[in-house]
PDB file of N, CA and C in Angstrom:
ATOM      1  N   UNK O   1     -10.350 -47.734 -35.420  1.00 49.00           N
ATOM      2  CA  UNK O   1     -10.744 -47.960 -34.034  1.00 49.00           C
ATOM      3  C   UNK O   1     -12.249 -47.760 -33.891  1.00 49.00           C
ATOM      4  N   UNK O   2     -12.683 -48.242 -33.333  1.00 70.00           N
ATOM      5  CA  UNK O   2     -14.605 -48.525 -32.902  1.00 70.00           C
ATOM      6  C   UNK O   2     -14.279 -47.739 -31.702  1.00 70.00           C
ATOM      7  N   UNK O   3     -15.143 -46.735 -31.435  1.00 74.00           N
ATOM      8  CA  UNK O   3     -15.295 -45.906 -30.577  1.00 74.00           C
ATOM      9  C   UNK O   3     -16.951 -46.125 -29.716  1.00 74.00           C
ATOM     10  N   UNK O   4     -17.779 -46.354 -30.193  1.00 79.00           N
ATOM     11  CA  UNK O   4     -18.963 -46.613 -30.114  1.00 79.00           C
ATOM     12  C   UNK O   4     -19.601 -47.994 -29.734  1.00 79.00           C
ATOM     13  N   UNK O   5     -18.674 -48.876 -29.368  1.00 85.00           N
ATOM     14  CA  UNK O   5     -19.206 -50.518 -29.321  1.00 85.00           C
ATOM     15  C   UNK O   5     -20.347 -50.804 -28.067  1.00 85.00           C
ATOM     16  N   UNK O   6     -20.642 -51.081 -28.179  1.00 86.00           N
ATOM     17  CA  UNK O   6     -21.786 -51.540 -27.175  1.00 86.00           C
ATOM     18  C   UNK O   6     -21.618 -51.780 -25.475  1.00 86.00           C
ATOM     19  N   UNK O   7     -20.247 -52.356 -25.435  1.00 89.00           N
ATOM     20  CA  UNK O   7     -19.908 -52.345 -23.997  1.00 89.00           C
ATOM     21  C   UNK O   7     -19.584 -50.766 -23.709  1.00 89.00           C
ATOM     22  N   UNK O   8     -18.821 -49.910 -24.480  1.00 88.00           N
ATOM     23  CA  UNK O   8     -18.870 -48.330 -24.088  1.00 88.00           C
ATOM     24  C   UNK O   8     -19.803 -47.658 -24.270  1.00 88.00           C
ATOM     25  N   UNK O   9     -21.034 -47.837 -24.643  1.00 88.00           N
ATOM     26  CA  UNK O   9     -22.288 -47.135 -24.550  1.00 88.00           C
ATOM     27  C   UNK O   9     -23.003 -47.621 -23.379  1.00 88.00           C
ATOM     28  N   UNK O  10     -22.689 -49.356 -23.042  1.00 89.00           N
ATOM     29  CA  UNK O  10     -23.223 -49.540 -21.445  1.00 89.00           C
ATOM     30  C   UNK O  10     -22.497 -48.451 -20.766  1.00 89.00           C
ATOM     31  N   UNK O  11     -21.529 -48.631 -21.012  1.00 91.00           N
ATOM     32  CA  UNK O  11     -20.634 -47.896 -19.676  1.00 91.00           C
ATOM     33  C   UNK O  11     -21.373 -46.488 -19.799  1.00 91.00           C
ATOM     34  N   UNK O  12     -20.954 -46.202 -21.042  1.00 88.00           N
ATOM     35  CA  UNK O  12     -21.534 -44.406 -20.379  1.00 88.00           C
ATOM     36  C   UNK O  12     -23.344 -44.593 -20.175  1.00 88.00           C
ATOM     37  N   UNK O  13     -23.895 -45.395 -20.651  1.00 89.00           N
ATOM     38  CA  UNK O  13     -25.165 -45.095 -19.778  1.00 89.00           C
ATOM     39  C   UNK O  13     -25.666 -45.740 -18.380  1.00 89.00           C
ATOM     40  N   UNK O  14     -24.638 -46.239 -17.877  1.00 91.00           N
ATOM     41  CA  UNK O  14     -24.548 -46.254 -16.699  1.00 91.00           C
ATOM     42  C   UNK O  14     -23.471 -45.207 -15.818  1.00 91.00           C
ATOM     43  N   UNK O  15     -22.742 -44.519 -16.620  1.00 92.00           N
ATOM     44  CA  UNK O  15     -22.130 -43.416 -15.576  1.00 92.00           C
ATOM     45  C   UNK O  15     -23.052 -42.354 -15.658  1.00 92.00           C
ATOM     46  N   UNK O  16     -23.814 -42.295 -16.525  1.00 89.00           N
ATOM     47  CA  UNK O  16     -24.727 -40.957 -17.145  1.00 89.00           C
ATOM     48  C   UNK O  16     -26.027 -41.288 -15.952  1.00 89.00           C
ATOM     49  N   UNK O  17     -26.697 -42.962 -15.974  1.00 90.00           N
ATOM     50  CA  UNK O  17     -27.495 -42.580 -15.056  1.00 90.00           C
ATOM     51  C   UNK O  17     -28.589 -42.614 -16.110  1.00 90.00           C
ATOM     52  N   UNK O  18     -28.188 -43.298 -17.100  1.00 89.00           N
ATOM     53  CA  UNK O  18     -29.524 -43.190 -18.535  1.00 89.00           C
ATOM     54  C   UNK O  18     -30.255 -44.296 -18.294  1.00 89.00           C
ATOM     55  N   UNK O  19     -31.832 -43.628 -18.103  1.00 88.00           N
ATOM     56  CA  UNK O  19     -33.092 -44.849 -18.009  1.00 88.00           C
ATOM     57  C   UNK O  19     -33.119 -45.676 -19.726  1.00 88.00           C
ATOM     58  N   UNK O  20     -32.544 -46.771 -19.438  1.00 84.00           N
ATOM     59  CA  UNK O  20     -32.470 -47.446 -20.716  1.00 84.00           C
ATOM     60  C   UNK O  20     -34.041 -48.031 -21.069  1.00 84.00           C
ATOM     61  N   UNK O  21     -34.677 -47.762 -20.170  1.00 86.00           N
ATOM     62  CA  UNK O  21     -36.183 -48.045 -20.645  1.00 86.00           C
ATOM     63  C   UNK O  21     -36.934 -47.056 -21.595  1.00 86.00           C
ATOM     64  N   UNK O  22     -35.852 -45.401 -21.624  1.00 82.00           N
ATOM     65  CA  UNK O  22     -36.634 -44.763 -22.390  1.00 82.00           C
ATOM     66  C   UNK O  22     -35.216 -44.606 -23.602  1.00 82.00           C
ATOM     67  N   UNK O  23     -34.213 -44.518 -23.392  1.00 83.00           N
ATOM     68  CA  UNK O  23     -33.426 -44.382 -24.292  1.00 83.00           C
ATOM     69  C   UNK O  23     -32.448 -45.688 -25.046  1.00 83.00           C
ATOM     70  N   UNK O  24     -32.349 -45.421 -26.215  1.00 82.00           N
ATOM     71  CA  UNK O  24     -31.856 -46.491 -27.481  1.00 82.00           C
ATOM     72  C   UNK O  24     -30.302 -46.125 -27.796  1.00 82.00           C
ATOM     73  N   UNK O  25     -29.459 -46.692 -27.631  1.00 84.00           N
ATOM     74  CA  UNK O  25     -27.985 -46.370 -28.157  1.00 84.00           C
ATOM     75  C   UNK O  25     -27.949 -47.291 -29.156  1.00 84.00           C
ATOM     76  N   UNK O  26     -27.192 -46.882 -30.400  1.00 81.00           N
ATOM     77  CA  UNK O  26     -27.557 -48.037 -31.873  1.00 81.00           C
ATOM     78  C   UNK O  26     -26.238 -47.739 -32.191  1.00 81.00           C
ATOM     79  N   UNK O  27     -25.728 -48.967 -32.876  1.00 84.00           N
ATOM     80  CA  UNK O  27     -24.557 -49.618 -33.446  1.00 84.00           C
ATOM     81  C   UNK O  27     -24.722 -50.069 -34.492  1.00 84.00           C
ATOM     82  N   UNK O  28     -23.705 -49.328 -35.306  1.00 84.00           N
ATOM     83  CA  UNK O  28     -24.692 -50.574 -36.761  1.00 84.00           C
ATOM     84  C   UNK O  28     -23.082 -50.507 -37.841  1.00 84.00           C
ATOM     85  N   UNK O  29     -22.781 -50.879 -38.866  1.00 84.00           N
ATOM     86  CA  UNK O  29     -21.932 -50.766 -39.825  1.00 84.00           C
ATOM     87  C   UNK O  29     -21.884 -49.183 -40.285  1.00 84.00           C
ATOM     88  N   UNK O  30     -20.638 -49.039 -40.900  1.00 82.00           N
ATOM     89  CA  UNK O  30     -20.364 -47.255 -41.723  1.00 82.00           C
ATOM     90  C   UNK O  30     -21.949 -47.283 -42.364  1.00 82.00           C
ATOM     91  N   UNK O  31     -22.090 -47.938 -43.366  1.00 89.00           N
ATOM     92  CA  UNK O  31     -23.111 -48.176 -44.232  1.00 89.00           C
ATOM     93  C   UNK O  31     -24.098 -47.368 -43.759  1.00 89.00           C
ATOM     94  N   UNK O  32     -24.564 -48.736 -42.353  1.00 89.00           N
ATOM     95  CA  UNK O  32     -26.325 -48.347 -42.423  1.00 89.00           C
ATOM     96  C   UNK O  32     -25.916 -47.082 -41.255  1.00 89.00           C
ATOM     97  N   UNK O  33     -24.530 -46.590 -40.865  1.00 85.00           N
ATOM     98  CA  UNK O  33     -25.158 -45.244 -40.056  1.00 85.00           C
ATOM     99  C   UNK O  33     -24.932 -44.217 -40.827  1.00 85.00           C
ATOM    100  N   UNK O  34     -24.129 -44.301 -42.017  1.00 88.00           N
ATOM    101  CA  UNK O  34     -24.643 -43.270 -42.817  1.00 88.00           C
ATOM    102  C   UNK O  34     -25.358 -43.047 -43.633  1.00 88.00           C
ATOM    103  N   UNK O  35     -26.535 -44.097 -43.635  1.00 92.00           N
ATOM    104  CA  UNK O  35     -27.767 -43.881 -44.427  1.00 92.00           C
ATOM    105  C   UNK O  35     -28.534 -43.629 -43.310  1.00 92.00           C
ATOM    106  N   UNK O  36     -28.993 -43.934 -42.401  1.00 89.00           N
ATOM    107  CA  UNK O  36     -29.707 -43.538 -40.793  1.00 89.00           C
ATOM    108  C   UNK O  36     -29.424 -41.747 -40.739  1.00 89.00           C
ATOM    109  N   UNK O  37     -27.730 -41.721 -40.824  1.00 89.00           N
ATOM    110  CA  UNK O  37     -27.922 -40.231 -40.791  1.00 89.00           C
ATOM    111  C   UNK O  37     -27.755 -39.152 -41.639  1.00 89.00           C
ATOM    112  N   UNK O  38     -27.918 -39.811 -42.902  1.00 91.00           N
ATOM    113  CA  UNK O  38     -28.621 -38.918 -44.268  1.00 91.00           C
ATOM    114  C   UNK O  38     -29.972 -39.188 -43.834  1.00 91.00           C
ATOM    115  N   UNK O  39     -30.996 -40.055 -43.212  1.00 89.00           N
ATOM    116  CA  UNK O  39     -32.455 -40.028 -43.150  1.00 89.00           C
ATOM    117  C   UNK O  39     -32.856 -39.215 -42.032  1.00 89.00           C
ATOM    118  N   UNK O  40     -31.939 -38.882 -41.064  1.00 88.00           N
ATOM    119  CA  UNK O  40     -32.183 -38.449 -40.122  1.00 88.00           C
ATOM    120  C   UNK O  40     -31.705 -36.605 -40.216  1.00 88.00           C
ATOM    121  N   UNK O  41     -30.927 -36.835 -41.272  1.00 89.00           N
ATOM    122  CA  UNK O  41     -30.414 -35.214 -41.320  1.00 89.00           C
ATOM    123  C   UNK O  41     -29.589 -34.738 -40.428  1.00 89.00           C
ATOM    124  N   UNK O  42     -28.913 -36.046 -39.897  1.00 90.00           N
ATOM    125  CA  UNK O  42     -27.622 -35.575 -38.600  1.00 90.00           C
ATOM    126  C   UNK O  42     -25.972 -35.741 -39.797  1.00 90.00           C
ATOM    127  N   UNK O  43     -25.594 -34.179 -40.261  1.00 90.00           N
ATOM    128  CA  UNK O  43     -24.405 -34.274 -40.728  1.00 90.00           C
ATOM    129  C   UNK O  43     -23.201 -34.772 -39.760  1.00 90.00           C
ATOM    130  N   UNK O  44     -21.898 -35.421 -40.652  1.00 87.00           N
ATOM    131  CA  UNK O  44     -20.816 -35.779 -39.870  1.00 87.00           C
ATOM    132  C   UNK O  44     -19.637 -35.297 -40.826  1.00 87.00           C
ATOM    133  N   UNK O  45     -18.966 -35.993 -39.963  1.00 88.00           N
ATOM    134  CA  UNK O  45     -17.630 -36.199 -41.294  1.00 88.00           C
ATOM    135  C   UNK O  45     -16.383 -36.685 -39.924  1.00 88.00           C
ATOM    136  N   UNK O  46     -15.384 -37.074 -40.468  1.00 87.00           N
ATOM    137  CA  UNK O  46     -14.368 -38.376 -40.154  1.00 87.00           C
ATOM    138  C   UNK O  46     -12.910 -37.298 -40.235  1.00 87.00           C
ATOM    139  N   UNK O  47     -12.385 -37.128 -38.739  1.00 89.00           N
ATOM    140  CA  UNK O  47     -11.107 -36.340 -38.724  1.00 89.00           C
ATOM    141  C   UNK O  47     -10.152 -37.598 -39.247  1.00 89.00           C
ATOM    142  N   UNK O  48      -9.381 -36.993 -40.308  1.00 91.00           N
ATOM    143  CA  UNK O  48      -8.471 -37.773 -41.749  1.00 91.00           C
ATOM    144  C   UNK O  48      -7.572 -38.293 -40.770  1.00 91.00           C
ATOM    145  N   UNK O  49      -7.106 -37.390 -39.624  1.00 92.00           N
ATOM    146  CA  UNK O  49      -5.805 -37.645 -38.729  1.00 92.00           C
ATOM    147  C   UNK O  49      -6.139 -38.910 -37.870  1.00 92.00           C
ATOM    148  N   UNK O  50      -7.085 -38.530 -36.611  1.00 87.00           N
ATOM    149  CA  UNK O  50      -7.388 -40.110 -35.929  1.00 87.00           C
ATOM    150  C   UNK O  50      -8.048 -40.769 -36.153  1.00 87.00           C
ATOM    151  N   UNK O  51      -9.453 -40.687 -37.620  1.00 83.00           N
ATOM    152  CA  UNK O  51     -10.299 -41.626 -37.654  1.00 83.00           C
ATOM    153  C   UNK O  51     -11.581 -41.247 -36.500  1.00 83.00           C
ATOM    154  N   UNK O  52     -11.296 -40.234 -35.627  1.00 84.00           N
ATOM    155  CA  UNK O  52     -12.656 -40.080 -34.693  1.00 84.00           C
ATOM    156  C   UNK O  52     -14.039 -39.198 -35.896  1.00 84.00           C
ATOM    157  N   UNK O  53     -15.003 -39.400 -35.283  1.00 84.00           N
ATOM    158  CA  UNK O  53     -15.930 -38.390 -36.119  1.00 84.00           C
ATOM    159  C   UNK O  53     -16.426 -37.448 -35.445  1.00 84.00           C
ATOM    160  N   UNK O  54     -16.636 -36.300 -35.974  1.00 87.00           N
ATOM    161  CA  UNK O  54     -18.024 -35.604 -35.404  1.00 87.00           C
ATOM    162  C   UNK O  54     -19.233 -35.391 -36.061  1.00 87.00           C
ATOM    163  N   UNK O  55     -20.065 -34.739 -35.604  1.00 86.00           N
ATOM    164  CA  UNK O  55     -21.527 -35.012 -35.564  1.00 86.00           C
ATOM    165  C   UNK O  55     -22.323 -33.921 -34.502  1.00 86.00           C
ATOM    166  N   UNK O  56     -23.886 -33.721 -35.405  1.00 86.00           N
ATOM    167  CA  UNK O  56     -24.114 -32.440 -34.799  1.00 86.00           C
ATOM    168  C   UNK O  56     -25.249 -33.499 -34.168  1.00 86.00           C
ATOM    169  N   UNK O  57     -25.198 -32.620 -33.044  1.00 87.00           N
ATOM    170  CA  UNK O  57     -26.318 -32.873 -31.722  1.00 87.00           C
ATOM    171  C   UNK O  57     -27.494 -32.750 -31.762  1.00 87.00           C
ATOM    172  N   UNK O  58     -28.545 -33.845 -31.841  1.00 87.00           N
ATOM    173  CA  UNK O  58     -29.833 -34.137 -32.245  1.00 87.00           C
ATOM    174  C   UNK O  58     -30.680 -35.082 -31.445  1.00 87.00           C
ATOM    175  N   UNK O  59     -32.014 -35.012 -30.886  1.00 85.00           N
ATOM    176  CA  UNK O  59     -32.499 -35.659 -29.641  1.00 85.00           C
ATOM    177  C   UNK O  59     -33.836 -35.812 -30.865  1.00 85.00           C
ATOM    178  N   UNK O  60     -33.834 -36.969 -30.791  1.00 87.00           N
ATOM    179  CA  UNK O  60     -35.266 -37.055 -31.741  1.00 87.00           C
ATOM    180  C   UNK O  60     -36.127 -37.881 -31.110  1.00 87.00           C
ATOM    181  N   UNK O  61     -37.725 -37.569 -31.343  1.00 87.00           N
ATOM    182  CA  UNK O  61     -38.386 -38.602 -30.583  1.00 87.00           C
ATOM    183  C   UNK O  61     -39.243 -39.312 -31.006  1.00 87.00           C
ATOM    184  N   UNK O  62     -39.504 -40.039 -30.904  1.00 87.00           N
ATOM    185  CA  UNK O  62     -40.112 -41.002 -31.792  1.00 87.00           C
ATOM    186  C   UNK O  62     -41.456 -41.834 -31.068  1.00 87.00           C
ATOM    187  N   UNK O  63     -42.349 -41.712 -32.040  1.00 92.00           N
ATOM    188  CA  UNK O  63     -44.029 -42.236 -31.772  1.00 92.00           C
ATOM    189  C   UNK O  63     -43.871 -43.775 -31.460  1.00 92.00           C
ATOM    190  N   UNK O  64     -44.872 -44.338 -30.315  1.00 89.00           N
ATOM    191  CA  UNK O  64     -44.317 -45.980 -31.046  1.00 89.00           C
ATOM    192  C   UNK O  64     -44.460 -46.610 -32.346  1.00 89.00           C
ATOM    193  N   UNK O  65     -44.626 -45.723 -32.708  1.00 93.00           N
ATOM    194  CA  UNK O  65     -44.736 -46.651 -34.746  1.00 93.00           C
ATOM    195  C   UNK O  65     -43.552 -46.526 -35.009  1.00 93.00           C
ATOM    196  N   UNK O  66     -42.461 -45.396 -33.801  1.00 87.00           N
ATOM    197  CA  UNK O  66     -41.356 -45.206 -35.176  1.00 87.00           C
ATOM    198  C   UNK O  66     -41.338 -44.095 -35.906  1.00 87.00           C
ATOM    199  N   UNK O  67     -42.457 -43.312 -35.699  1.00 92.00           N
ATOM    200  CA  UNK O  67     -42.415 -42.055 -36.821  1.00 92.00           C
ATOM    201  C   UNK O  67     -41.701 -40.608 -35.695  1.00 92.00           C
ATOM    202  N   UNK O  68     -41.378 -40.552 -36.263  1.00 92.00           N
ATOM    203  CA  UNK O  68     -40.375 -38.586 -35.729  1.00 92.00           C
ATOM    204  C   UNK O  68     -41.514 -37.929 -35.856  1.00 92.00           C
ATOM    205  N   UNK O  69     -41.275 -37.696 -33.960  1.00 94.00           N
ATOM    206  CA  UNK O  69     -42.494 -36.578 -33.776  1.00 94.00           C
ATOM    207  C   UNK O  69     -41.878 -35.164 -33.051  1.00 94.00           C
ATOM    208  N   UNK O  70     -41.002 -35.260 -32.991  1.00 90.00           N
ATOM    209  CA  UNK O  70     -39.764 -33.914 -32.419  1.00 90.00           C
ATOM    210  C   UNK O  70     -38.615 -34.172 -32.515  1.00 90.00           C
ATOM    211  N   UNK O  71     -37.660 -33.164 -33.108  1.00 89.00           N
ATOM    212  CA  UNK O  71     -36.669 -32.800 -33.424  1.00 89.00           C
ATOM    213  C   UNK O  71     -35.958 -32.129 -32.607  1.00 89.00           C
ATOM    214  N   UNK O  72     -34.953 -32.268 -32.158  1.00 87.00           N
ATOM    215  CA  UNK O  72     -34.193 -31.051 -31.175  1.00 87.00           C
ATOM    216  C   UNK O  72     -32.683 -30.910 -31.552  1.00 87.00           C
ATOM    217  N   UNK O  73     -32.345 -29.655 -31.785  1.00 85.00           N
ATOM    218  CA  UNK O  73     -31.435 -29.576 -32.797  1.00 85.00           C
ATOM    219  C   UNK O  73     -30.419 -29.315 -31.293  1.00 85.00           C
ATOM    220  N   UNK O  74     -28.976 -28.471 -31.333  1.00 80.00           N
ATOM    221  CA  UNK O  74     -27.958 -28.707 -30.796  1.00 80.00           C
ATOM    222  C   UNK O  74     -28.156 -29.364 -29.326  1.00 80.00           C
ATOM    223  N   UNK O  75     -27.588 -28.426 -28.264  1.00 70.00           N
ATOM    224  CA  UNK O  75     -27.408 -28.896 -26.888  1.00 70.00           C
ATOM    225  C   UNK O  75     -28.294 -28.023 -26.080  1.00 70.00           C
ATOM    226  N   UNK O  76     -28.919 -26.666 -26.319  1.00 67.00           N
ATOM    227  CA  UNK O  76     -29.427 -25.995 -25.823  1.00 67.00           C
ATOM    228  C   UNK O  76     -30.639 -25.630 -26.512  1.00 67.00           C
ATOM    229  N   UNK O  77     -32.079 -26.471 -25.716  1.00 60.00           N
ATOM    230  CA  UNK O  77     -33.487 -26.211 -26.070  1.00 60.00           C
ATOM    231  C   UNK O  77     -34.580 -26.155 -25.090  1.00 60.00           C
ATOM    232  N   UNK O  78     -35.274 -25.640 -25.304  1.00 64.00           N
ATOM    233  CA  UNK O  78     -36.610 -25.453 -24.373  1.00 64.00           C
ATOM    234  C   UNK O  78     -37.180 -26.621 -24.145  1.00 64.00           C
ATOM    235  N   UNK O  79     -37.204 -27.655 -22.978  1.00 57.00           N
ATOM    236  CA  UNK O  79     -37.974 -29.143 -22.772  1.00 57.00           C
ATOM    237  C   UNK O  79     -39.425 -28.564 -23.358  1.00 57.00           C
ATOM    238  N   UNK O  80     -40.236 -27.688 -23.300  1.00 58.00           N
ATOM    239  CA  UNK O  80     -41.344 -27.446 -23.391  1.00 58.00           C
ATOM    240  C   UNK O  80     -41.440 -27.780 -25.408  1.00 58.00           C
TER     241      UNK O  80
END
């Protein structure tokens, strides 16, 4: 099951209220998101029973080149 498809990331960033001018929701094959998140250093792993995943909570921000210029690790951090 695809949990993540593009029409349910509209949806939740429109129930969320997310300025899609500053934020990116990405879809891509097993492949390239688990090479994205070996590059990114966001561990997962795949419950055997339903096929859902988890994944640790990471807000990264990025220069316009693209380069990672802050890291924010779980759910609870200082905006400063």
């Amino acid at each position: 099951a695809k949990y993540d498809t593009p029409d349910k990331l509209k949806s939740f960033r429109e129930h969320q209220g997310v300025d899609d001018s500053r934020w990116n929701f990405l879809v891509g094959s097993e492949k390239n998101t688990g090479f994205l998140s070996n590059l990114l250093e966001i561990n997962f792993k795949r419950n055997p029973i339903d096929q859902t995943i988890s994944h640790d909570n990471k807000v990264i921000a990025l220069s316009e080149n693209g380069e990672i210029v802050k890291t924010l690790d779980g759910l609870a951090y200082d905006p400063e």
